[in-house]
Coordinates of C-alpha atoms in Angstrom, one line a residue:
X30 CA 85.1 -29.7 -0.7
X31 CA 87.9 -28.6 1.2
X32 CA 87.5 -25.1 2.7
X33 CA 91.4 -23.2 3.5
X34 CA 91.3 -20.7 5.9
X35 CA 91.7 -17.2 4.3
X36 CA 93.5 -14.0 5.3
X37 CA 91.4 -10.9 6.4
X38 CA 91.2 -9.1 3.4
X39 CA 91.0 -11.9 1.1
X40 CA 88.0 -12.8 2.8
X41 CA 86.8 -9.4 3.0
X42 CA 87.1 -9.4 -0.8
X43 CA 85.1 -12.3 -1.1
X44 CA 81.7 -11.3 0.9
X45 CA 81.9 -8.4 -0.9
X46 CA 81.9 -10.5 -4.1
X47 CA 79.0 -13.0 -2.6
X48 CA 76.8 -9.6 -1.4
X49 CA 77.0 -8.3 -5.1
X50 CA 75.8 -11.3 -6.6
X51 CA 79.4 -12.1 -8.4
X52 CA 80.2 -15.0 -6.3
X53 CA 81.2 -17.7 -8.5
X54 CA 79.5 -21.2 -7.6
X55 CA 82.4 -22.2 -5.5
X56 CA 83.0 -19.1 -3.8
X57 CA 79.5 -19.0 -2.4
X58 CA 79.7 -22.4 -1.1
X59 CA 82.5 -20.7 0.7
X60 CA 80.8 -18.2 1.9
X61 CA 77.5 -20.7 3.5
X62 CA 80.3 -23.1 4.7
X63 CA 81.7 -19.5 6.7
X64 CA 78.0 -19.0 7.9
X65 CA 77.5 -22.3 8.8
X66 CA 80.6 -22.7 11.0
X67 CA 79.8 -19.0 12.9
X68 CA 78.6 -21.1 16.1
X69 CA 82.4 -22.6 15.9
X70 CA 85.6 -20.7 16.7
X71 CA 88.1 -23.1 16.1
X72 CA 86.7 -24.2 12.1
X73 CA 85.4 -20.4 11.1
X74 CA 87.6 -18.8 8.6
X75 CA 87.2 -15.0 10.3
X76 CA 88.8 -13.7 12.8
X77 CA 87.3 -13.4 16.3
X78 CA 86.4 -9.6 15.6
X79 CA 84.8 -10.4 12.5
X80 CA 82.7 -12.9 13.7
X81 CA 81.3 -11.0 16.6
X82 CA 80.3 -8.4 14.1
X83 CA 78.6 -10.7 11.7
X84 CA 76.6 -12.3 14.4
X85 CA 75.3 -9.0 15.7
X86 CA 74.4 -8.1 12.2
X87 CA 72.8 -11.0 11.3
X88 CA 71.1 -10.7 14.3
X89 CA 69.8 -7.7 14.1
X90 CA 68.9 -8.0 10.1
X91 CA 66.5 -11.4 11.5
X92 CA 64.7 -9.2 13.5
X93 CA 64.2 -6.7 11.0
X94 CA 63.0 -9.6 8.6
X95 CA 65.2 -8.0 6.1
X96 CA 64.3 -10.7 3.3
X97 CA 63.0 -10.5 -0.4
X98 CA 59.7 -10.0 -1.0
X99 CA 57.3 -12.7 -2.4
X100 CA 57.8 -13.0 -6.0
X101 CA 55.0 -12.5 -8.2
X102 CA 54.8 -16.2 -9.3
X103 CA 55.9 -19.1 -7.2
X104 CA 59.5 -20.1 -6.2
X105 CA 61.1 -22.3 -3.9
X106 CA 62.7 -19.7 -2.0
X107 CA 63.1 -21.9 1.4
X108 CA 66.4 -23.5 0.8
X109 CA 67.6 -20.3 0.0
X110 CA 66.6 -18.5 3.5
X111 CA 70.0 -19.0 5.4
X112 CA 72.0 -17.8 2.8
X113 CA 69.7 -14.7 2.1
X114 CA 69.0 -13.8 6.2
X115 CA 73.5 -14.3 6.0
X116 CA 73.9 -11.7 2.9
X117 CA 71.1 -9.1 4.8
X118 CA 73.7 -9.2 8.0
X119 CA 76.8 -8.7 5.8
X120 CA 75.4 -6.1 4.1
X121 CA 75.0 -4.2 7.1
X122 CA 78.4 -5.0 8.1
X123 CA 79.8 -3.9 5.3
X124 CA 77.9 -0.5 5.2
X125 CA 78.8 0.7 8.9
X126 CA 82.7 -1.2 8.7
X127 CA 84.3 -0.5 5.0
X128 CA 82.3 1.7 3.7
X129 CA 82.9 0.4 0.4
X130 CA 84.2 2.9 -2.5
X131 CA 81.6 1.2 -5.2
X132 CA 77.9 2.1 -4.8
X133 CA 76.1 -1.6 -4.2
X134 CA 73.4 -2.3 -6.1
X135 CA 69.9 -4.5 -5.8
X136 CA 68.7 -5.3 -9.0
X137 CA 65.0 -7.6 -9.6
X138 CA 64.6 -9.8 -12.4
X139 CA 61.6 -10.7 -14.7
X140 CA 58.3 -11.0 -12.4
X141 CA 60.0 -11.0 -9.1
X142 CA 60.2 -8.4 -6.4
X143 CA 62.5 -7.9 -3.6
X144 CA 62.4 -5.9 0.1
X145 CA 65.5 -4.4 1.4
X146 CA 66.2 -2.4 4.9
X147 CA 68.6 0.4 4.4
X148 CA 71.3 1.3 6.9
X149 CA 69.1 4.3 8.1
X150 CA 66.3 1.4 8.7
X151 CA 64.0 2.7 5.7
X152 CA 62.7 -0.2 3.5
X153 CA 62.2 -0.2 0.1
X154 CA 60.4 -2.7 -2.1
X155 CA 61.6 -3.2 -5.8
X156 CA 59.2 -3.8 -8.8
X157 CA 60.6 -6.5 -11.5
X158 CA 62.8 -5.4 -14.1
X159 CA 64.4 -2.8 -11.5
X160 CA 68.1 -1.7 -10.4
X161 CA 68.6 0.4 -7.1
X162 CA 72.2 2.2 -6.7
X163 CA 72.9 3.1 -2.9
X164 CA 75.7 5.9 -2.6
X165 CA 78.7 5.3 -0.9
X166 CA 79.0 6.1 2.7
X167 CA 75.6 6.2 2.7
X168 CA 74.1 7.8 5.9
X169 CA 77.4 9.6 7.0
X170 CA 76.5 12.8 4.6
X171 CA 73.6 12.2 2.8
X172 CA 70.9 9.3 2.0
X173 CA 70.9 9.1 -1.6
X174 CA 70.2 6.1 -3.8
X175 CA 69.4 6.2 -7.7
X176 CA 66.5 4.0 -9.4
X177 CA 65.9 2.8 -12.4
X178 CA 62.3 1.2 -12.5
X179 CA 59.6 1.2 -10.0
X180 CA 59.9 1.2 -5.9
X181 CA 57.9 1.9 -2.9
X182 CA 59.8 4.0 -0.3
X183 CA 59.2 3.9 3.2
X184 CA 61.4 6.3 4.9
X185 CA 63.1 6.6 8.2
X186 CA 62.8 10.6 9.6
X187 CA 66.3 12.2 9.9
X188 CA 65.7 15.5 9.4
X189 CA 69.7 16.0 9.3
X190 CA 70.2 13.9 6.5
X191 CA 67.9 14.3 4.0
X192 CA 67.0 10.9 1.5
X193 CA 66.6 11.8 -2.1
X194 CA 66.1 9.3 -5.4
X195 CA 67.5 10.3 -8.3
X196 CA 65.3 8.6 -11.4
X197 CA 66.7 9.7 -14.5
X198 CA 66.0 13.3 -15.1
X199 CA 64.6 13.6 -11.8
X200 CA 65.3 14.0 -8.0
X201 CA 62.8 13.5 -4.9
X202 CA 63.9 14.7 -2.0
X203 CA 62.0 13.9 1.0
X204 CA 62.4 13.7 5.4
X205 CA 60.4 10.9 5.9
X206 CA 57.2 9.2 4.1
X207 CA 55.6 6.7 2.2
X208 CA 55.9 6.9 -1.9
X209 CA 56.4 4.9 -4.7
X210 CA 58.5 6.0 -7.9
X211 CA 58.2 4.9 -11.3
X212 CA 61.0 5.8 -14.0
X213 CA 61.9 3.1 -15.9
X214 CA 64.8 3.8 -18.9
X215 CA 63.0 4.5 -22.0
X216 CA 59.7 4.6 -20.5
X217 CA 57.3 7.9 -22.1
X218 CA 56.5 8.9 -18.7
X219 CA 58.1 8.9 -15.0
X220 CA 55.8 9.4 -11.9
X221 CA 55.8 10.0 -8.6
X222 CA 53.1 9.1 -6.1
X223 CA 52.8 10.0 -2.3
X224 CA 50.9 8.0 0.4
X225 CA 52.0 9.9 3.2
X226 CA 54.0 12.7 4.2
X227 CA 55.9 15.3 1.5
X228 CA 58.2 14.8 -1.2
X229 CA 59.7 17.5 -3.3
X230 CA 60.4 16.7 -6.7
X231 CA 62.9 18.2 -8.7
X232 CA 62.0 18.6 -12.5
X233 CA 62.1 20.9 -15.7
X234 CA 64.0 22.9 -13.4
X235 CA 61.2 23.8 -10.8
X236 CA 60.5 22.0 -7.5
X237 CA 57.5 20.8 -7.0
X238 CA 56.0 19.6 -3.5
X239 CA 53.4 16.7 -3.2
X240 CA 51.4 16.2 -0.4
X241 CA 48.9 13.1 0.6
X242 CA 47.6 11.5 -2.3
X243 CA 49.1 14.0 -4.8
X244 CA 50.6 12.6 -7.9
X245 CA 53.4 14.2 -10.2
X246 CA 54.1 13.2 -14.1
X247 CA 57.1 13.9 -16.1
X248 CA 56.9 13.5 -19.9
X249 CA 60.1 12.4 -20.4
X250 CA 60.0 13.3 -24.7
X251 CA 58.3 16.8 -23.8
X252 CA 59.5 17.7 -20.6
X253 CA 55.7 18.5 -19.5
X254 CA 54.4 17.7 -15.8
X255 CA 51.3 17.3 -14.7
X256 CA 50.5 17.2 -10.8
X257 CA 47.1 15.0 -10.0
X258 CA 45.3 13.4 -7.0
X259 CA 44.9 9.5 -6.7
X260 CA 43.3 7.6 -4.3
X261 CA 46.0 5.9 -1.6
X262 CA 45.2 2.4 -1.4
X263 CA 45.5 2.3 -5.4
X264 CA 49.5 3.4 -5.0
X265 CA 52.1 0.7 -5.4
X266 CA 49.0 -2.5 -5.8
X267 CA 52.0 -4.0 -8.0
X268 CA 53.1 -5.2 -4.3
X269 CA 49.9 -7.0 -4.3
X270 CA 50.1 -9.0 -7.8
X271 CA 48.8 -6.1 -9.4
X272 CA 49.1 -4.4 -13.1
X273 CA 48.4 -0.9 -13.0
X274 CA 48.5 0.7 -16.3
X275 CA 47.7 4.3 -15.8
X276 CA 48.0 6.6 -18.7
X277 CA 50.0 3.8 -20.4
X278 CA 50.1 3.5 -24.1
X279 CA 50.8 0.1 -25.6
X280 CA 54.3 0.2 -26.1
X281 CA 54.6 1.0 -22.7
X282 CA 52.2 -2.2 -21.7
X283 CA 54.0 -4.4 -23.4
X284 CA 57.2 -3.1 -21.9
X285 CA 55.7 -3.9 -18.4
X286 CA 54.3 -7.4 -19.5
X287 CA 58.4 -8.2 -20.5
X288 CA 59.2 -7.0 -17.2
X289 CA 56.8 -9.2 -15.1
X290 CA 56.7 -12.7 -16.9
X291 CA 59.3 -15.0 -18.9
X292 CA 58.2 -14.4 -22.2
X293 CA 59.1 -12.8 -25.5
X294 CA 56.9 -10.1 -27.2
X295 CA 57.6 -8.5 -30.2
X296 CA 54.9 -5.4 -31.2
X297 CA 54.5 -4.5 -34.4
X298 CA 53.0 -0.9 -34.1
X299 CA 52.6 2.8 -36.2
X300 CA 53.5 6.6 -35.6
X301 CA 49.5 7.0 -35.2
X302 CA 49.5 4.7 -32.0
X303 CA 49.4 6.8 -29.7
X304 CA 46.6 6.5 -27.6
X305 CA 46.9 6.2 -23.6
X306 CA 45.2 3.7 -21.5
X307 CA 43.5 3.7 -17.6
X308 CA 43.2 -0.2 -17.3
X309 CA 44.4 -2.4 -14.2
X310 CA 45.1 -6.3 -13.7
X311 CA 45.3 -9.0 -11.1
X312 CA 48.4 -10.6 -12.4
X313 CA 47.3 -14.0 -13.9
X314 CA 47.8 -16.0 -17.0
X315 CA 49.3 -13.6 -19.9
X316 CA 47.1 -14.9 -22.7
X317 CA 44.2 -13.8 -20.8
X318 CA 45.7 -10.1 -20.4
X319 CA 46.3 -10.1 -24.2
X320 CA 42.4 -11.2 -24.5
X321 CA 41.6 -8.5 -22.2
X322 CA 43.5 -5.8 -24.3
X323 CA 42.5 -7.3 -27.9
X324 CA 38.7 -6.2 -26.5
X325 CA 39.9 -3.0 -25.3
X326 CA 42.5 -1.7 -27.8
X327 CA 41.9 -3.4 -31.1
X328 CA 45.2 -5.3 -30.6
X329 CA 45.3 -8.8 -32.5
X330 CA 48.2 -11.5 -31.5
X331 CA 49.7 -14.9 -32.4
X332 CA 52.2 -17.4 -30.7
X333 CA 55.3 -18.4 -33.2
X334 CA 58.8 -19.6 -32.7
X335 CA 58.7 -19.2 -28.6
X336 CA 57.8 -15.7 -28.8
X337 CA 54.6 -13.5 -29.1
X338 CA 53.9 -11.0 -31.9
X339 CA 51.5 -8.5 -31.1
X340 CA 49.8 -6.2 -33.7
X341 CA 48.5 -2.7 -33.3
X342 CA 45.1 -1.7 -34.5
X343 CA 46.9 0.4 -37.4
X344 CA 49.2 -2.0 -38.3
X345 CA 48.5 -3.5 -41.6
X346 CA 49.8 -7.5 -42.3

């Protein structure tokens, strides 16, 4: 197809559009045509000034091997590279030149998870089924993105400019460490677990500070938080093709198996299901999960109409 050349702002418009994800097909042929034709003044549809700034940043975002994480199950992800390493360099572009008025947003879809570099160099890795909102002029006054889901943070020190998450009725504020957050909408409980460093969590109106291997949970119904110990190397395995269900009860499993593979599940369940579960998975076939849990929690299951039905203990039929 024919690529016209396109004034600065329109074009500016458009990698905005392509960096969101709202790119229609055409428009992000565009955008790769515009990547591929960097090397090449005379047939690049940005200016000189723009181009020197994209090549820095895509540059610089190589180096920093700012790409997503493996998904959970396998994807042909290699004829995607050029286009992904080109978004991570606009991105930073973006960030440090417009400053754009609209927070961006990173979202994950079922059983896949993604690693980004912020623009204060701290990385964050997104569980499946997750959405990350990062403030407006982030960095200039404060570090402050929003979650909904599960990440591991790994923050850049800058004392000056304190980073804080803000999960739904929560906010952790922290100066720089290693933690992973989980808070996903509807969920009975939100936790927050610390590798290294401190975190101060903000919740029920109290602050709490967690230290190494301290643990904070938030019932989200009851407003109750419990503080607990766990062991390090057991924090954020879900970057490992893990299942972790700690303290989980079934609804909230079968929440978690929607969010990591492409099926269906509908649970038929009672008031008097309430009980909580320690049990953790390598991820592998789903069927042999459910087999797992039918021994473990008295569920019972069946495969009709392209979906799965699952059945409580309690649950008569």
């Amino acid at each position: 197809m024919d690529h016209p050349q396109q004034h600065q702002g329109g074009a500016k418009a458009l990698l905005a559009k392509y960096l969101q994800g709202n790119a229609s097909p055409a428009e992000k042929e565009q955008v790769e045509y515009w990547y591929s034709t960097l090397r090449d003044p005379a047939s690049s549809a940005l200016s000189p000034e723009e181009r020197a700034v994209l090549q820095q940043s895509i540059l610089q975002h190589v180096i920093r091997q700012t790409l997503p994480a493996k998904p959970l199950y396998r994807r042909a992800w290699l004829r995607y590279a050029a286009a992904i390493v080109f978004t991570a360099g606009v991105g930073g572009w973006l960030y440090t030149r417009y400053q754009p008025a609209h927070p961006p947003i990173v979202q994950t879809g079922v059983g896949a998870t993604r690693q980004i570099t912020l623009p204060d160099s701290s990385e964050v890795t997104l569980n499946a089924g997750s959405t990350l909102r990062i403030a407006a002029h982030f960095g200039r006054h404060n570090r402050t993105v929003t979650l909904d889901g599960e990440a591991f943070f790994v923050i850049h020190p800058d004392p000056a400019h304190p980073f804080r998450v803000e999960h739904g009725p929560l906010t952790t504020t922290v100066l720089g460490t290693a933690f992973n957050v989980r808070s996903y909408p509807g969920g009975e409980n939100a936790t927050v677990a610390v590798t290294s460093g401190k975190v101060q969590v903000a919740a029920a109106g109290k602050n709490y500070v967690l230290a190494n291997n301290e643990t904070l949970q938030y019932n989200n119904r009851s407003g109750l938080v419990i503080q607990g110990h766990e062991d390090p190397t057991l924090t954020g395995q879900w970057r490992h093709a893990m299942l972790d269900f700690n303290s989980c009860t079934l609804t909230d499993m079968v929440a978690e198996l929607q969010r990591q593979y492409p099926v269906r599940i509908q649970l038929h369940t009672t008031p008097t299901d309430t009980a909580h579960y320690n049990i953790r998975f390598r991820r592998e076939n789903i069927h042999n999960i459910l087999d797992v849990l039918t021994g473990l929690t008295g569920i019972t299951y069946k495969q009709e109409n392209g979906q799965i039905i699952i059945y409580s203990k309690t649950y008569a039929h």
